[in-house]
C-alpha positions as CSV (number, residue, x, y, z in Angstrom):
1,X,-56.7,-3.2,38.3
2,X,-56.8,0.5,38.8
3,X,-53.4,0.3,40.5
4,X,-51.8,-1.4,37.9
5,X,-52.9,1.4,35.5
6,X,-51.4,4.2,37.8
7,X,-48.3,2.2,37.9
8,X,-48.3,1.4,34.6
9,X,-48.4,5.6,33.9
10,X,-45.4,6.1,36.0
11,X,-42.0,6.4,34.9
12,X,-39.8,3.4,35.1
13,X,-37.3,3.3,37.5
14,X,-34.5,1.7,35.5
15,X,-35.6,4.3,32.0
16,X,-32.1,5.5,30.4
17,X,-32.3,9.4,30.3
18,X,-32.3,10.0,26.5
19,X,-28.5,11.3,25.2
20,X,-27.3,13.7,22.6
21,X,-26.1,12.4,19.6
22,X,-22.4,13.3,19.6
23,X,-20.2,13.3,16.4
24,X,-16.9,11.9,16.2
25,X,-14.4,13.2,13.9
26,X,-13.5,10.7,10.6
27,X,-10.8,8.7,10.2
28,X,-9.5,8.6,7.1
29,X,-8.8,5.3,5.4
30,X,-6.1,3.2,6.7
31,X,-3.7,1.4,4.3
32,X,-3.6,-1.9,6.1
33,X,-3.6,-3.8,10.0
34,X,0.1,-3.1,10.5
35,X,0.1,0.4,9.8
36,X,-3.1,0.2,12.3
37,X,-1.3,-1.0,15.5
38,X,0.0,3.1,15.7
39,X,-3.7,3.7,16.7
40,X,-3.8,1.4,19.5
41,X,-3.6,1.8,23.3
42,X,-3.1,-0.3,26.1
43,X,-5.0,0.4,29.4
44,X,-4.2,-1.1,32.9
45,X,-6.7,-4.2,31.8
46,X,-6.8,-4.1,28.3
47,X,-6.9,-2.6,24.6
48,X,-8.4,0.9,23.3
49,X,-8.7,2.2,19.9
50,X,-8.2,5.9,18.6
51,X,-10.8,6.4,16.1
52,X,-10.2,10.2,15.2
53,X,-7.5,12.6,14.5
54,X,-8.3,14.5,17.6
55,X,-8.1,11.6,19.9
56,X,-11.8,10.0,20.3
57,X,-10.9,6.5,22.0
58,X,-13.1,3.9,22.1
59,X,-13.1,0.6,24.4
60,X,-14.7,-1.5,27.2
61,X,-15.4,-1.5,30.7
62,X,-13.5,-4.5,31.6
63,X,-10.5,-2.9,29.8
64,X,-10.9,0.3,31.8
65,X,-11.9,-1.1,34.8
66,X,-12.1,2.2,37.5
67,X,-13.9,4.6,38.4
68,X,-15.4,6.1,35.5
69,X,-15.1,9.6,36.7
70,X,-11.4,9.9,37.4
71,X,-8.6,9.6,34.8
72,X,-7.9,6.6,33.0
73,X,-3.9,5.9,32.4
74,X,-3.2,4.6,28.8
75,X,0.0,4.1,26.9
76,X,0.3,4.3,23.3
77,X,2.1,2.1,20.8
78,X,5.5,3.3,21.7
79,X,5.1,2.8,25.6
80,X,5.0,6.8,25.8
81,X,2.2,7.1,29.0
82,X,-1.9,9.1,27.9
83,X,-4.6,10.5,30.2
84,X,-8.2,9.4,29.0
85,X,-11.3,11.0,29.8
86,X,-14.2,8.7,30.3
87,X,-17.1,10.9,27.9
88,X,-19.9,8.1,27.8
89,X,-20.4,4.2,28.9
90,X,-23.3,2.3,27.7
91,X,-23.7,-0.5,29.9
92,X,-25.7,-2.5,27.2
93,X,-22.2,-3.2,24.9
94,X,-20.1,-2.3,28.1
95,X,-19.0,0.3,25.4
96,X,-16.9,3.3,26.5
97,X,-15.9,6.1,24.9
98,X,-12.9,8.1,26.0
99,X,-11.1,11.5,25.3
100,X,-7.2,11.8,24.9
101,X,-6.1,14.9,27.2
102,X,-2.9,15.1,25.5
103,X,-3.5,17.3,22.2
104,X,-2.2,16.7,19.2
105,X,-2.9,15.0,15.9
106,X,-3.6,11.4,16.7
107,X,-3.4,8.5,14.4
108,X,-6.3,6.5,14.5
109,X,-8.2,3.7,12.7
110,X,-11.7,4.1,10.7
111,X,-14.8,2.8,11.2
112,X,-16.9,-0.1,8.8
113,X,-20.3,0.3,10.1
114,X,-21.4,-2.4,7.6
115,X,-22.0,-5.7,8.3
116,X,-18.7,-7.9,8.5
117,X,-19.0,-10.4,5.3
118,X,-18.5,-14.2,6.3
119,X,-15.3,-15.5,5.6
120,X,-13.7,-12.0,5.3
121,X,-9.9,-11.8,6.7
122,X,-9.9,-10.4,10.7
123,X,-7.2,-9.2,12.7
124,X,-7.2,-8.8,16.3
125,X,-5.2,-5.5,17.2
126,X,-4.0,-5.0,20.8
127,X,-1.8,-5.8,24.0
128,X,-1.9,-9.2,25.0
129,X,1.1,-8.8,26.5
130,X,1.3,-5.9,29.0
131,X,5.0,-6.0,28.9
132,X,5.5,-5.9,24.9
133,X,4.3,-3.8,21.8
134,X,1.1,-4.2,19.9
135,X,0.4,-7.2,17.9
136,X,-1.8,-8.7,15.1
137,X,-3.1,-11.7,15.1
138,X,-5.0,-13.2,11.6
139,X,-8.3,-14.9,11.2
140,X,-11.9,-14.7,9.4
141,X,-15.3,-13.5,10.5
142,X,-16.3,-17.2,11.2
143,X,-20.1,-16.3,12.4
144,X,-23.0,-13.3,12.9
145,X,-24.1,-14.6,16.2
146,X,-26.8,-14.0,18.8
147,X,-25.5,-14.0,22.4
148,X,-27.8,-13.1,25.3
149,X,-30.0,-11.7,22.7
150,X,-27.3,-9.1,21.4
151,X,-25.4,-9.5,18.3
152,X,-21.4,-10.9,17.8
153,X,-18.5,-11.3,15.6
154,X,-17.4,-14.4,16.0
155,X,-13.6,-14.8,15.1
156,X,-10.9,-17.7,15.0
157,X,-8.6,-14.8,15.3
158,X,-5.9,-15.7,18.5
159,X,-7.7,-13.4,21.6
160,X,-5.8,-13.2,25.0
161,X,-7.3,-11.2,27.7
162,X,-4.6,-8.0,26.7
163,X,-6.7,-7.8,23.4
164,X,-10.5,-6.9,25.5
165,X,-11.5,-3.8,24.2
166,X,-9.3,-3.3,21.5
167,X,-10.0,-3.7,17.4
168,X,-11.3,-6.0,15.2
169,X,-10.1,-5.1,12.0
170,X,-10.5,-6.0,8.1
171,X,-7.8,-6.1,5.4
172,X,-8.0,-2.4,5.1
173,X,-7.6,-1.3,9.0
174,X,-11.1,-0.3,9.0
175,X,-13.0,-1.0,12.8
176,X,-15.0,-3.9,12.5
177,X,-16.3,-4.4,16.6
178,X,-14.3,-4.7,19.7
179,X,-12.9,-7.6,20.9
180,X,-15.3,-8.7,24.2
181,X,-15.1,-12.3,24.9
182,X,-13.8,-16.0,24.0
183,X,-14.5,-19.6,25.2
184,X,-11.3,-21.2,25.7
185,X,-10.8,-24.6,27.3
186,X,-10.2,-28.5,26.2
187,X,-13.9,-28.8,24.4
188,X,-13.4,-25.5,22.5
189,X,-10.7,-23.8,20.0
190,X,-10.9,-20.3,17.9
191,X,-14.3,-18.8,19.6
192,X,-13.4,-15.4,20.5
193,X,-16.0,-12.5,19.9
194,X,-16.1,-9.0,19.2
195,X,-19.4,-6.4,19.6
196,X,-20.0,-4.8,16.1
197,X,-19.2,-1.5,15.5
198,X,-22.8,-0.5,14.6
199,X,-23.9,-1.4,18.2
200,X,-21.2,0.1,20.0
201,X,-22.3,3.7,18.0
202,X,-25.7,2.9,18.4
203,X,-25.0,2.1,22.2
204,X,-23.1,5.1,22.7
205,X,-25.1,7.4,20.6
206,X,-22.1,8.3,18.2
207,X,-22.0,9.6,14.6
208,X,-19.2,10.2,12.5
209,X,-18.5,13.6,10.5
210,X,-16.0,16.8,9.7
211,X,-15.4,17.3,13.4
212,X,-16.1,16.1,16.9
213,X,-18.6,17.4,18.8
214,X,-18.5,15.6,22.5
215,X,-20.0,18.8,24.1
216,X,-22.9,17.7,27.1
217,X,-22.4,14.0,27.2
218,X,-24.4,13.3,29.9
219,X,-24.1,12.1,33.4
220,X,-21.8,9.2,33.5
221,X,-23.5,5.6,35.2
222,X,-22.7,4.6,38.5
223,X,-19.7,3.0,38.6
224,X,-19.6,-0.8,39.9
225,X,-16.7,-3.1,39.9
226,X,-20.0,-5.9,39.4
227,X,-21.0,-3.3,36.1
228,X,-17.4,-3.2,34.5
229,X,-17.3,-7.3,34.5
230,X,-19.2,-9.9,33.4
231,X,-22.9,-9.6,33.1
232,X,-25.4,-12.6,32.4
233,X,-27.4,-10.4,30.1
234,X,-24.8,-8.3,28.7
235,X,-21.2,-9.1,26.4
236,X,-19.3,-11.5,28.1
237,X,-15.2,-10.5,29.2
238,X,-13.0,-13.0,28.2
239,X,-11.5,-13.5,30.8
240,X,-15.0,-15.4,32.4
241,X,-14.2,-18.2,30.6
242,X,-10.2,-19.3,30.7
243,X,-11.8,-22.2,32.7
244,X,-13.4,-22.9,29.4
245,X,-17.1,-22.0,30.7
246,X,-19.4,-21.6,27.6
247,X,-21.4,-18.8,26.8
């Protein structure tokens, strides 16, 4: 008994160290999903999204998929080739946010924090073709969800496994989650998923203001190629389930 008191006093070994807050510059408001698809980038496995002026990127791991602590390669809409900076991953959403190296003013997509409404219009912003330009594709927030224990966007919105860590948007452009996971087989049609925006900040300890403020991030995690995919407890990657596995 007394044992189990002295252990129960010591630190646990798998505690997150507590992070900074860091604020991300606003976006202002975009017009509509087409005039979006300037603010998304394609990564060697996936979709990111620029959610501020000054280049504040947000995706997955999957889409990332490397070493957290080198460079990231990224193109933008036009093909023209980015460096990313990996700032902070929280393994929780699989959630990363990056840095764009190259300065200048970005465009970039803002974020609805709110709850997506049920039967609202989605569109699913990204690269599901490595080879070709951005594309939309239309659908409506079919379900609030529980997977795992952690909350979804469930979308009938077409998801290939180009689109993982890119945007799901409303009618205005505005961020609604990114795009994580989808069944897909003969028993199963129009399931694809996205984690909610509110987690990802909440995940990745962000808040939104006048100016970003990335300054003492923290130390990054281990990187794992087991981490960056699929995770029983954690979002699912789509690409788990083009053998049409459920969730």
């Amino acid at each position: 008994m007394i044992l189990g008191l002295l252990l129960a006093l010591l630190p646990s070994a798998s505690a997150q160290p507590e992070l900074r807050l860091l604020q991300v510059q606003s976006c202002p408001d975009t017009a509509s999903p087409s005039q979006a698809l300037g603010a998304v980038l394609r990564t060697t496995s996936g979709s990111a999204v620029l959610i501020s002026p000054d280049g504040v990127v947000l995706s997955n791991t999957q889409a990332i998929g490397q070493d957290w602590s080198k460079p990231v390669p990224a193109w933008d809409a036009s093909g023209a080739p980015l460096t990313l900076q990996v700032i902070r991953v929280d393994s929780s959403t699989q959630s990363v946010l990056l840095q764009v190296q190259e300065q200048q003013t970005w465009p970039c997509l803002p974020l609805q924090v709110a709850e997506a409404t049920l039967g609202e219009p989605a569109y699913v912003l990204g690269f599901p073709d490595p080879s070709a330009p951005p594309t939309i594709s239309l659908g409506i927030v079919s379900a609030q969800r529980l997977i795992a224990g952690r909350p979804v966007i469930q979308t009938d919105a077409s998801v290939n496994p180009g689109n993982t860590g890119g945007p799901l948007t409303n009618e205005e452009g505005q961020v609604l989650g990114l795009v994580s996971s989808k069944v897909s087989g003969v028993a199963f049609e129009g399931l694809a998923f996205a984690v909610p925006i509110a987690e990802v900040m909440e995940g990745l300890q962000l808040t939104l203001g006048p100016q970003s403020d990335l300054t003492d991030p923290g130390p990054l995690p281990e990187y794992s190629p087991a981490q960056a995919g699929t995770d029983a407890v954690s979002y699912t990657h789509l690409r788990a389930h083009e053998t049409g596995r459920n969730l």
